[in-house]
Tab-separated table of C-alpha atoms and ligand atoms in Angstrom:
chain	number	residue	atom	x	y	z
A	1338	MET	CA	3.401	114.649	-54.006
A	1339	PHE	CA	5.526	115.910	-57.038
A	1340	VAL	CA	5.446	114.755	-60.596
A	1341	SER	CA	9.159	113.945	-60.378
A	1342	ASP	CA	11.050	111.559	-57.961
A	1343	ALA	CA	13.926	113.954	-57.794
A	1344	LEU	CA	12.342	116.342	-55.385
A	1345	LYS	CA	11.460	116.573	-51.887
A	1346	ILE	CA	10.722	119.369	-49.010
A	1347	ASN	CA	13.645	119.228	-46.605
A	1348	ASP	CA	13.500	120.393	-42.959
A	1349	ARG	CA	13.792	124.134	-43.868
A	1350	ARG	CA	10.546	123.684	-45.801
A	1351	HIS	CA	12.458	124.532	-49.090
A	1352	LEU	CA	12.100	122.398	-52.124
A	1353	GLU	CA	14.992	120.031	-52.172
A	1354	ILE	CA	17.029	118.213	-55.298
A	1355	GLY	CA	19.703	115.666	-55.050
A	1356	GLY	CA	20.401	116.748	-51.462
A	1357	CYS	CA	20.652	120.442	-52.474
A	1358	ASP	CA	18.166	123.293	-50.921
A	1359	CYS	CA	17.015	125.291	-54.143
A	1360	THR	CA	16.932	128.460	-52.605
A	1361	ASP	CA	20.925	127.916	-51.610
A	1362	LEU	CA	21.254	127.105	-55.236
A	1363	VAL	CA	19.655	130.235	-56.309
A	1364	LYS	CA	22.013	132.086	-53.638
A	1365	GLU	CA	25.274	130.470	-55.448
A	1366	TYR	CA	24.254	130.388	-59.052
A	1367	GLY	CA	21.439	132.868	-59.360
A	1368	THR	CA	18.624	132.652	-61.772
A	1369	PRO	CA	17.334	131.083	-63.986
A	1370	ILE	CA	19.239	127.870	-63.757
A	1371	TYR	CA	18.674	124.267	-64.959
A	1372	VAL	CA	19.149	122.124	-62.161
A	1373	MET	CA	19.880	118.013	-63.153
A	1374	ASP	CA	19.638	115.227	-60.575
A	1375	GLU	CA	22.526	113.137	-61.410
A	1376	GLY	CA	21.445	110.438	-59.063
A	1377	LEU	CA	18.114	110.304	-60.861
A	1378	ILE	CA	19.520	110.494	-64.565
A	1379	ARG	CA	21.979	107.193	-63.511
A	1380	LYS	CA	18.930	105.544	-61.940
A	1381	ASN	CA	17.145	105.744	-65.301
A	1382	CYS	CA	20.098	104.632	-67.394
A	1383	ARG	CA	20.511	101.729	-65.149
A	1384	LEU	CA	16.619	100.963	-65.332
A	1385	TYR	CA	16.703	100.649	-69.206
A	1386	LYS	CA	20.097	99.015	-69.542
A	1387	ASN	CA	19.126	96.189	-67.021
A	1388	SER	CA	15.596	95.518	-68.701
A	1389	MET	CA	17.125	95.434	-72.115
A	1390	ASP	CA	19.921	93.074	-70.769
A	1391	ARG	CA	17.070	90.922	-68.959
A	1392	TYR	CA	14.753	91.037	-71.909
A	1393	TYR	CA	17.304	90.413	-74.935
A	1394	LYS	CA	20.028	88.568	-73.100
A	1395	GLY	CA	22.598	90.928	-73.671
A	1396	ASN	CA	21.529	90.781	-77.446
A	1397	GLY	CA	20.498	94.550	-77.356
A	1398	LEU	CA	22.054	98.193	-76.743
A	1399	VAL	CA	20.329	101.163	-75.323
A	1400	LEU	CA	21.261	104.842	-76.724
A	1401	PHE	CA	20.721	107.964	-74.952
A	1402	ALA	CA	19.289	110.301	-77.362
A	1403	SER	CA	21.403	112.982	-76.995
A	1404	LYS	CA	18.957	115.579	-78.344
A	1405	ALA	CA	17.032	115.475	-75.340
A	1406	PHE	CA	20.221	116.948	-73.289
A	1407	CYS	CA	23.441	117.300	-75.183
A	1408	THR	CA	26.458	118.012	-72.932
A	1409	MET	CA	29.911	116.592	-72.407
A	1410	ALA	CA	29.056	115.565	-68.768
A	1411	MET	CA	25.854	113.766	-70.015
A	1412	CYS	CA	27.963	111.993	-72.605
A	1413	ARG	CA	30.129	111.045	-69.492
A	1414	ILE	CA	27.390	109.703	-67.562
A	1415	ALA	CA	25.768	107.728	-70.597
A	1416	GLN	CA	29.247	106.269	-70.923
A	1417	GLN	CA	29.969	105.257	-67.551
A	1418	GLU	CA	26.332	103.673	-67.250
A	1419	GLY	CA	27.260	101.489	-70.389
A	1420	LEU	CA	24.824	103.370	-72.778
A	1421	GLY	CA	25.461	104.167	-76.308
A	1422	LEU	CA	24.713	107.696	-78.110
A	1423	ASP	CA	22.339	108.716	-80.745
A	1424	VAL	CA	23.418	112.005	-82.436
A	1425	VAL	CA	21.918	114.120	-84.910
A	1426	SER	CA	24.260	116.685	-85.970
A	1427	GLY	CA	27.852	117.223	-86.322
A	1428	GLY	CA	27.669	119.572	-83.243
A	1429	GLU	CA	26.128	116.351	-81.150
A	1430	LEU	CA	29.045	114.126	-82.635
A	1431	TYR	CA	31.547	116.701	-81.930
A	1432	THR	CA	30.487	117.100	-78.373
A	1433	ALA	CA	30.608	113.175	-77.805
A	1434	LEU	CA	34.213	113.151	-79.405
A	1435	LYS	CA	35.328	115.825	-77.086
A	1436	ALA	CA	33.917	114.042	-74.107
A	1437	GLY	CA	35.927	110.885	-75.156
A	1438	PHE	CA	32.683	108.946	-75.908
A	1439	PRO	CA	33.681	105.459	-77.558
A	1440	MET	CA	32.751	106.060	-80.827
A	1441	ASP	CA	31.768	102.231	-81.555
A	1442	LYS	CA	28.816	102.840	-79.498
A	1443	VAL	CA	27.563	105.860	-81.487
A	1444	TYR	CA	24.741	106.111	-84.168
A	1445	PHE	CA	24.429	108.981	-86.302
A	1446	HIS	CA	20.531	110.126	-87.365
A	1447	GLY	CA	19.219	113.045	-89.315
A	1448	ASN	CA	17.189	113.413	-92.694
A	1449	ASN	CA	19.713	115.676	-94.245
A	1450	LYS	CA	23.492	115.135	-92.927
A	1451	THR	CA	26.006	117.242	-94.542
A	1452	ALA	CA	29.144	115.868	-96.392
A	1453	GLU	CA	31.298	117.519	-93.673
A	1454	GLU	CA	28.882	115.702	-90.996
A	1455	ILE	CA	29.290	112.319	-92.723
A	1456	GLU	CA	33.158	112.631	-92.993
A	1457	LEU	CA	33.402	113.322	-89.223
A	1458	ALA	CA	31.498	110.253	-88.956
A	1459	ILE	CA	33.352	108.168	-90.992
A	1460	ASP	CA	36.728	109.349	-90.025
A	1461	SER	CA	35.681	108.746	-86.229
A	1462	ASN	CA	34.594	105.352	-86.824
A	1463	ILE	CA	31.192	105.349	-85.284
A	1464	ARG	CA	29.295	102.399	-85.211
A	1465	ARG	CA	26.427	103.250	-87.391
A	1466	ILE	CA	25.267	105.906	-89.890
A	1467	VAL	CA	21.659	105.391	-90.106
A	1468	VAL	CA	20.882	106.747	-93.800
A	1469	ASP	CA	17.729	108.440	-94.489
A	1470	ASN	CA	17.301	108.357	-98.282
A	1471	LYS	CA	18.872	107.447	-101.496
A	1472	TRP	CA	20.909	110.629	-102.286
A	1473	GLU	CA	22.620	110.226	-98.853
A	1474	LEU	CA	23.195	106.606	-99.321
A	1475	GLN	CA	25.389	107.689	-102.305
A	1476	LEU	CA	26.935	110.346	-100.470
A	1477	VAL	CA	27.964	107.961	-97.602
A	1478	ASN	CA	29.171	105.423	-100.217
A	1479	ASP	CA	31.272	108.250	-102.334
A	1480	ILE	CA	32.705	109.673	-98.908
A	1481	ALA	CA	33.767	106.174	-97.759
A	1482	SER	CA	35.292	105.377	-100.935
A	1483	LYS	CA	37.448	108.447	-101.141
A	1484	LYS	CA	38.471	107.252	-97.653
A	1485	GLY	CA	38.950	103.705	-98.877
A	1486	LYS	CA	36.579	102.497	-95.903
A	1487	LYS	CA	33.247	100.609	-95.437
A	1488	ALA	CA	30.661	102.652	-93.954
A	1489	LYS	CA	28.610	100.454	-91.535
A	1490	ILE	CA	24.975	101.720	-92.213
A	1491	SER	CA	21.327	101.183	-91.624
A	1492	PHE	CA	18.160	102.757	-92.830
A	1493	ARG	CA	15.548	104.987	-91.527
A	1494	ILE	CA	12.183	103.082	-92.235
A	1495	LYS	CA	8.782	104.781	-92.000
A	1496	PRO	CA	6.631	101.974	-90.333
A	1497	GLY	CA	3.517	103.849	-90.932
A	1498	ILE	CA	2.258	104.227	-87.408
A	1499	ASP	CA	0.937	107.488	-86.170
A	1500	ALA	CA	1.162	107.043	-82.283
A	1501	HIS	CA	-0.123	110.647	-81.167
A	1502	THR	CA	-3.580	110.055	-81.936
A	1503	HIS	CA	-5.467	108.764	-79.053
A	1504	ASP	CA	-6.306	105.528	-80.870
A	1505	PHE	CA	-3.220	105.226	-82.690
A	1506	VAL	CA	-3.390	104.038	-86.200
A	1507	GLN	CA	-1.462	102.641	-88.763
A	1508	THR	CA	-2.056	104.939	-91.303
A	1509	GLY	CA	0.466	104.512	-93.934
A	1510	GLN	CA	2.080	107.792	-93.100
A	1511	ILE	CA	4.219	108.441	-96.337
A	1512	ASP	CA	4.069	112.071	-95.671
A	1513	SER	CA	7.246	112.655	-93.174
A	1514	LYS	CA	10.491	114.249	-93.892
A	1515	PHE	CA	11.962	111.466	-92.212
A	1516	GLY	CA	12.949	108.011	-93.943
A	1517	VAL	CA	11.711	105.655	-96.412
A	1518	ALA	CA	8.579	104.212	-96.686
A	1519	LEU	CA	7.566	100.553	-96.857
A	1520	GLU	CA	4.191	100.316	-98.627
A	1521	ASN	CA	5.704	102.003	-101.911
A	1522	GLY	CA	8.531	100.000	-102.026
A	1523	GLU	CA	10.916	102.618	-101.362
A	1524	ALA	CA	12.183	100.703	-98.169
A	1525	LEU	CA	13.067	97.425	-100.247
A	1526	ASP	CA	14.458	99.603	-103.106
A	1527	ILE	CA	17.234	101.352	-100.843
A	1528	VAL	CA	18.411	98.103	-99.509
A	1529	ARG	CA	18.506	96.856	-102.811
A	1530	GLU	CA	20.787	99.462	-103.913
A	1531	ALA	CA	22.836	99.481	-100.916
A	1532	ILE	CA	23.633	95.952	-101.473
A	1533	SER	CA	25.110	96.567	-104.878
A	1534	LEU	CA	27.168	99.380	-103.615
A	1535	GLU	CA	31.067	98.624	-102.251
A	1536	ASN	CA	31.853	100.891	-99.916
A	1537	VAL	CA	28.555	100.483	-97.391
A	1538	LYS	CA	27.585	97.388	-95.353
A	1539	VAL	CA	24.154	97.182	-94.236
A	1540	GLU	CA	23.792	96.312	-90.668
A	1541	GLY	CA	20.396	97.286	-89.722
A	1542	VAL	CA	17.218	99.036	-89.898
A	1543	HIS	CA	15.849	101.584	-87.658
A	1544	CYS	CA	12.313	103.170	-86.828
A	1545	HIS	CA	10.969	105.977	-84.470
A	1546	ILE	CA	7.301	106.327	-84.238
A	1547	GLY	CA	6.961	109.692	-82.022
A	1548	SER	CA	7.610	111.025	-78.782
A	1549	GLN	CA	5.784	111.162	-75.645
A	1550	ILE	CA	3.631	108.051	-75.892
A	1551	PHE	CA	1.943	106.343	-73.212
A	1552	ASP	CA	0.683	103.333	-74.818
A	1553	LEU	CA	2.311	99.888	-75.455
A	1554	ALA	CA	0.582	98.611	-78.719
A	1555	PRO	CA	2.045	101.286	-81.123
A	1556	PHE	CA	5.753	100.067	-80.015
A	1557	GLU	CA	4.580	96.306	-80.475
A	1558	LEU	CA	3.067	96.966	-83.603
A	1559	ALA	CA	6.305	98.731	-85.060
A	1560	ALA	CA	8.324	96.064	-83.766
A	1561	THR	CA	6.300	93.427	-85.698
A	1562	VAL	CA	6.031	95.699	-89.004
A	1563	MET	CA	9.843	96.473	-88.859
A	1564	LEU	CA	10.469	92.348	-88.394
A	1565	ASN	CA	8.195	91.391	-91.164
A	1566	PHE	CA	10.119	94.093	-93.363
A	1567	ILE	CA	13.424	92.210	-91.895
A	1568	ALA	CA	11.669	88.983	-92.843
A	1569	GLU	CA	10.805	90.274	-96.489
A	1570	VAL	CA	14.297	91.524	-97.341
A	1571	LYS	CA	15.926	88.128	-96.574
A	1572	GLU	CA	13.219	86.403	-98.815
A	1573	LYS	CA	13.487	88.820	-101.623
A	1574	LEU	CA	17.111	90.035	-101.687
A	1575	GLY	CA	18.841	87.276	-99.302
A	1576	LEU	CA	20.030	89.789	-97.027
A	1577	GLU	CA	20.010	88.787	-93.185
A	1578	ILE	CA	19.713	91.977	-91.300
A	1579	GLU	CA	21.116	91.697	-87.962
A	1580	GLU	CA	20.141	95.040	-86.125
A	1581	LEU	CA	16.693	96.622	-85.370
A	1582	ASN	CA	16.424	99.768	-83.781
A	1583	LEU	CA	12.879	100.764	-82.332
A	1584	GLY	CA	13.974	104.284	-81.646
A	1585	GLY	CA	12.705	106.199	-78.671
A	1586	GLY	CA	9.594	107.697	-77.613
A	1587	PHE	CA	8.600	106.665	-74.118
A	1588	GLY	CA	6.273	109.144	-72.231
A	1589	ILE	CA	7.235	110.821	-68.809
A	1590	LYS	CA	4.854	112.775	-66.322
A	1591	TYR	CA	5.054	116.305	-66.624
A	1592	VAL	CA	1.732	116.996	-65.131
A	1593	PRO	CA	-0.086	114.783	-62.403
A	1594	GLU	CA	-2.677	113.653	-64.883
A	1595	HIS	CA	0.247	112.007	-66.871
A	1596	ASP	CA	0.326	107.979	-66.396
A	1597	PRO	CA	3.317	106.648	-68.096
A	1598	ILE	CA	3.997	102.797	-68.025
A	1599	GLU	CA	7.076	101.626	-66.540
A	1600	TYR	CA	10.145	101.269	-69.235
A	1601	ASP	CA	10.633	97.664	-67.952
A	1602	LYS	CA	6.967	96.870	-69.202
A	1603	TYR	CA	7.391	98.077	-72.633
A	1604	ILE	CA	10.882	96.564	-72.926
A	1605	GLU	CA	9.388	93.223	-71.802
A	1606	SER	CA	6.348	93.397	-73.976
A	1607	VAL	CA	8.388	94.408	-76.875
A	1608	SER	CA	10.705	91.559	-76.312
A	1609	LYS	CA	8.186	89.197	-76.119
A	1610	VAL	CA	6.668	90.442	-79.848
A	1611	VAL	CA	10.294	90.459	-81.165
A	1612	ALA	CA	10.684	86.738	-80.038
A	1613	GLY	CA	7.504	85.911	-81.311
A	1614	VAL	CA	7.564	87.212	-84.652
A	1615	CYS	CA	11.063	85.946	-85.346
A	1616	ILE	CA	9.842	82.415	-84.469
A	1617	GLU	CA	6.743	82.795	-86.878
A	1618	LYS	CA	8.767	84.440	-89.626
A	1619	LYS	CA	11.688	82.155	-89.411
A	1620	ILE	CA	14.322	84.985	-88.941
A	1621	LYS	CA	17.374	85.279	-86.700
A	1622	GLN	CA	16.512	87.353	-83.689
A	1623	PRO	CA	18.192	90.708	-84.399
A	1624	PHE	CA	20.275	92.630	-81.928
A	1625	VAL	CA	17.926	95.231	-80.716
A	1626	VAL	CA	18.516	98.903	-79.845
A	1627	MET	CA	16.515	101.392	-78.213
A	1628	GLU	CA	16.805	105.260	-77.925
A	1629	PRO	CA	15.157	106.980	-75.038
A	1630	GLY	CA	16.097	110.467	-74.746
A	1631	ARG	CA	13.289	112.425	-72.718
A	1632	SER	CA	12.469	109.425	-70.314
A	1633	ILE	CA	15.929	109.335	-69.303
A	1634	VAL	CA	16.540	113.226	-68.637
A	1635	ALA	CA	13.219	114.872	-68.372
A	1636	SER	CA	12.082	114.029	-64.414
A	1637	SER	CA	15.748	114.659	-63.368
A	1638	GLY	CA	15.903	118.438	-64.321
A	1639	ILE	CA	14.158	121.494	-63.030
A	1640	THR	CA	14.422	125.182	-63.875
A	1641	LEU	CA	14.627	127.850	-60.846
A	1642	TYR	CA	13.524	131.384	-61.496
A	1643	THR	CA	12.923	134.239	-59.858
A	1644	VAL	CA	9.558	135.817	-60.020
A	1645	GLY	CA	9.305	139.486	-60.962
A	1646	ALA	CA	6.221	141.528	-62.061
A	1647	VAL	CA	2.904	140.199	-60.850
A	1648	LYS	CA	0.090	141.463	-63.108
A	1649	ASP	CA	-3.501	141.012	-61.935
A	1650	ILE	CA	-5.857	141.737	-64.590
A	1651	LYS	CA	-9.259	141.649	-62.671
A	1652	ASN	CA	-11.773	139.061	-64.108
A	1653	VAL	CA	-9.344	138.091	-66.780
A	1654	ARG	CA	-6.127	136.401	-66.005
A	1655	LYS	CA	-3.315	136.709	-63.528
A	1656	TYR	CA	0.242	136.916	-65.015
A	1657	VAL	CA	3.301	135.950	-63.005
A	1658	SER	CA	6.426	136.689	-64.938
A	1659	VAL	CA	9.984	135.268	-64.419
A	1660	ASP	CA	13.217	136.070	-65.296
A	1661	GLY	CA	13.181	133.374	-68.103
A	1662	GLY	CA	10.706	132.237	-70.689
A	1663	MET	CA	10.808	130.655	-74.094
A	1664	ALA	CA	14.591	131.338	-74.286
A	1665	ASP	CA	15.406	128.632	-72.093
A	1666	ASN	CA	12.131	126.688	-72.357
A	1667	PRO	CA	10.393	127.246	-76.063
A	1668	ARG	CA	8.310	124.090	-75.429
A	1669	TYR	CA	4.966	125.706	-74.444
A	1670	ALA	CA	5.383	128.461	-77.310
A	1671	LEU	CA	6.123	125.563	-79.696
A	1672	TYR	CA	3.813	122.500	-78.693
A	1673	GLN	CA	1.611	124.180	-75.844
A	1674	SER	CA	3.453	121.541	-73.726
A	1675	GLN	CA	2.269	121.151	-70.133
A	1676	TYR	CA	4.230	121.504	-67.135
A	1677	ASP	CA	3.932	121.796	-63.492
A	1678	ALA	CA	5.595	124.208	-60.927
A	1679	VAL	CA	6.174	124.973	-57.288
A	1680	LEU	CA	7.439	127.634	-55.051
A	1681	ALA	CA	11.009	126.210	-54.111
A	1682	ASN	CA	11.033	128.627	-51.198
A	1683	ARG	CA	7.556	127.447	-49.638
A	1684	PRO	CA	6.749	124.202	-51.818
A	1685	ASP	CA	3.984	122.962	-49.407
A	1686	ALA	CA	1.937	126.601	-49.346
A	1687	LEU	CA	-1.956	125.892	-50.332
A	1688	LYS	CA	-2.309	126.286	-53.945
A	1689	ASN	CA	-5.490	128.686	-54.089
A	1690	GLU	CA	-5.214	130.908	-56.871
A	1691	MET	CA	-5.121	130.217	-60.803
A	1692	VAL	CA	-2.307	132.056	-62.571
A	1693	THR	CA	-0.131	132.004	-65.739
A	1694	ILE	CA	3.719	131.819	-65.814
A	1695	ALA	CA	4.741	133.983	-68.240
A	1696	GLY	CA	8.464	134.787	-69.641
A	1697	LYS	CA	10.320	138.050	-70.282
A	1698	CYS	CA	10.818	137.874	-73.785
A	1699	CYS	CA	9.175	140.422	-76.070
A	1700	GLU	CA	6.373	138.110	-77.181
A	1701	SER	CA	2.869	137.598	-76.278
A	1702	GLY	CA	3.379	133.605	-76.738
A	1703	ASP	CA	6.208	133.544	-74.100
A	1704	LEU	CA	4.314	131.630	-71.635
A	1705	LEU	CA	5.721	128.477	-69.663
A	1706	ILE	CA	2.447	127.029	-68.104
A	1707	LYS	CA	-1.002	128.381	-68.846
A	1708	ASP	CA	-3.407	128.330	-65.885
A	1709	ILE	CA	-2.029	126.676	-63.076
A	1710	MET	CA	-3.119	126.841	-59.361
A	1711	MET	CA	-0.625	128.202	-57.369
A	1712	PRO	CA	-0.288	129.763	-53.754
A	1713	GLU	CA	-0.192	133.561	-53.868
A	1714	ILE	CA	3.128	134.293	-55.428
A	1715	LYS	CA	4.861	137.685	-54.762
A	1716	PRO	CA	8.044	139.345	-56.621
A	1717	GLY	CA	11.044	137.658	-55.048
A	1718	ASP	CA	9.548	134.074	-54.720
A	1719	ILE	CA	11.564	131.345	-56.401
A	1720	LEU	CA	9.670	129.234	-58.937
A	1721	ALA	CA	10.868	125.872	-59.874
A	1722	VAL	CA	9.288	124.654	-63.063
A	1723	LEU	CA	9.254	120.776	-62.849
A	1724	ALA	CA	10.710	117.944	-65.158
A	1725	THR	CA	12.448	120.385	-67.584
A	1726	GLY	CA	15.588	118.110	-68.082
A	1727	ALA	CA	14.923	116.921	-71.532
A	1728	TYR	CA	14.325	119.382	-74.587
A	1729	ASN	CA	14.831	122.636	-72.645
A	1730	TYR	CA	18.307	123.342	-72.389
A	1731	SER	CA	18.969	121.552	-75.800
A	1732	MET	CA	16.567	123.761	-77.218
A	1733	SER	CA	17.169	126.868	-75.748
A	1734	SER	CA	18.280	130.005	-77.856
A	1735	ASN	CA	19.598	133.752	-77.133
A	1736	TYR	CA	16.435	134.997	-78.437
A	1737	ASN	CA	16.110	138.693	-77.385
A	1738	ARG	CA	19.713	138.425	-76.821
A	1739	ILE	CA	19.166	136.584	-73.247
A	1740	PRO	CA	22.153	134.708	-72.254
A	1741	ARG	CA	21.467	131.097	-71.576
A	1742	PRO	CA	21.137	129.678	-68.049
A	1743	PRO	CA	23.816	127.521	-66.688
A	1744	VAL	CA	23.171	123.837	-65.991
A	1745	VAL	CA	23.957	122.804	-62.308
A	1746	MET	CA	24.448	119.095	-61.965
A	1747	VAL	CA	23.367	118.019	-57.898
A	1748	ARG	CA	24.143	114.747	-56.213
A	1749	ASP	CA	24.380	113.820	-52.722
A	1750	GLY	CA	24.098	117.451	-51.430
A	1751	LYS	CA	26.880	118.560	-53.756
A	1752	ALA	CA	26.443	120.848	-56.716
A	1753	ARG	CA	28.717	121.251	-59.884
A	1754	LEU	CA	28.514	123.377	-62.809
A	1755	ILE	CA	28.412	121.371	-66.108
A	1756	VAL	CA	27.352	124.303	-68.245
A	1757	ARG	CA	28.436	127.818	-67.187
A	1758	ARG	CA	26.140	130.914	-67.541
A	1759	GLU	CA	26.404	132.799	-70.627
A	1760	ASP	CA	27.223	136.335	-70.659
A	1761	PHE	CA	26.959	139.474	-72.579
A	1762	HIS	CA	30.249	138.964	-73.799
A	1763	ASP	CA	28.981	135.464	-75.148
A	1764	ILE	CA	26.013	137.314	-76.884
A	1765	ILE	CA	27.939	139.453	-79.122
A	1766	ARG	CA	31.186	136.989	-79.682
A	1767	ASN	CA	30.268	136.309	-83.292
A	1768	ASP	CA	29.150	139.701	-84.029
A	1769	ILE	CA	31.513	141.777	-86.276
A	1770	ILE	CA	31.320	145.526	-87.435
A	1771	PRO	CA	32.993	145.675	-90.794
A	1772	GLU	CA	35.419	148.196	-91.066
A	1773	ASP	CA	33.631	150.113	-93.833
A	1774	LEU	CA	30.758	150.423	-91.849
B	140	LIG	N1	15.412	108.611	-81.577
B	140	LIG	C1	14.969	109.294	-82.500
B	140	LIG	C2	15.329	108.859	-84.388
B	140	LIG	C3	14.576	110.475	-82.686
B	140	LIG	O1	13.952	111.033	-83.673
B	140	LIG	C4	13.977	110.510	-81.426
B	140	LIG	C5	13.395	111.939	-80.892
B	140	LIG	C6	14.464	109.964	-80.326
B	140	LIG	C7	15.213	108.900	-80.465
B	140	LIG	C8	14.291	110.340	-78.861
B	140	LIG	O2	12.999	110.265	-78.544
B	140	LIG	P1	12.139	110.521	-76.698
B	140	LIG	O3	12.740	109.436	-76.288
B	140	LIG	O4	12.990	111.652	-76.463
B	140	LIG	O5	10.879	110.754	-76.885
B	140	LIG	N2	11.489	118.416	-79.223
B	140	LIG	C9	10.480	117.508	-78.849
B	140	LIG	C10	10.527	116.325	-79.077
B	140	LIG	C11	11.387	115.812	-80.536
B	140	LIG	C12	11.607	114.419	-80.821
B	140	LIG	C13	12.543	114.073	-82.021
B	140	LIG	N3	12.979	113.010	-82.021
B	140	LIG	C14	9.988	118.032	-77.454
B	140	LIG	O6	10.373	118.778	-76.864
B	140	LIG	O7	9.055	117.478	-77.094
């Protein structure tokens, strides 16, 4: 009935998540709130881990792409479920460090890591720095050299696959800020240069072909292209690359029309391609890494809002405004992303009118959902926007000086705060009025 398995309607005819009645959560924590179902997050972690273990026979690792939902509690869950972590900034790395995450399972991505970030990564003995470009390669080598260390690196490669068009294409997509290209020889070049450096050790190659992808074929093609490159490196440079990181990108169901493939299917089919190409190219099967972010947390989350003004512009549009918006979920404003929603206080009411859900920010583009069928909504209703567990909290802002909502984690009828609500004090905490002003 709902786009997410996390939800049901309880005996009080209210929306329930993780055994908690959403109207009770609102009474306790107010609105807006992000609610995350811990059980479903753990289930998704296990699905990935079990499939990886099965199809790669232990010769693989699942990383949680923490950019989707980076909090200390989430790092702890990923750790407990045996996952590694993908971080893309000093802040994400620091979060993992403070959560006590094992650094030998952390991969550091990004197209412009600062010297300070690289230093923190090397000092923390993380498992892999995923080097993006030649300038960064030199920087990593220099910093490692000063510390008398050898940094374990891999390279971000552009496999030239655009998975976002409906019929995905292998275009030779050089025009991306991420990584080094295959077709102009840049990728081979950077590996050659790295081999000549004292303080880096080349362990792997990495690619990431996009996000919210529903097809299998682009992932299979990416694996093939990357293995061909590993074979080319072996042949031309005599180096056997031991690790292949295939990134994340698996799609999830935001609206009923979305039809994602089971993760197990992705992993099974890609593992077959990997095994086949390795035999064909006569290369040792590399250790395979995957980095799902969205598909681990998105469906586990909902955001609860209180409805305020309802504005019916006759023959034009009916706007339902809530007490949050683009500051807690900028994805419609940025990408025109689609979401589904229900009324948490009467989730089974007949959906009989078309409305647009608007936020409270001072900006016309501040919408959450454009044109959705809903029951007649009144001020005071509790609106649940579904599948907001990925790239909502992590992309939230204080635009219009709106304090960020808290994150509440629910499991077996118990709710705990994992991120507290910001208040006005947080809003001004870094402000300074200079004495001479
Ligand atoms: N690995 C790398 C190197 C990535 O760049 C990403 C996402 C992932 C893994 C995880 O991809 P996922 O499994 O979550 O699709 N803010 C956008 C999504 C940006 C994704 C960036 N990279 C959104 O809200 O849709």
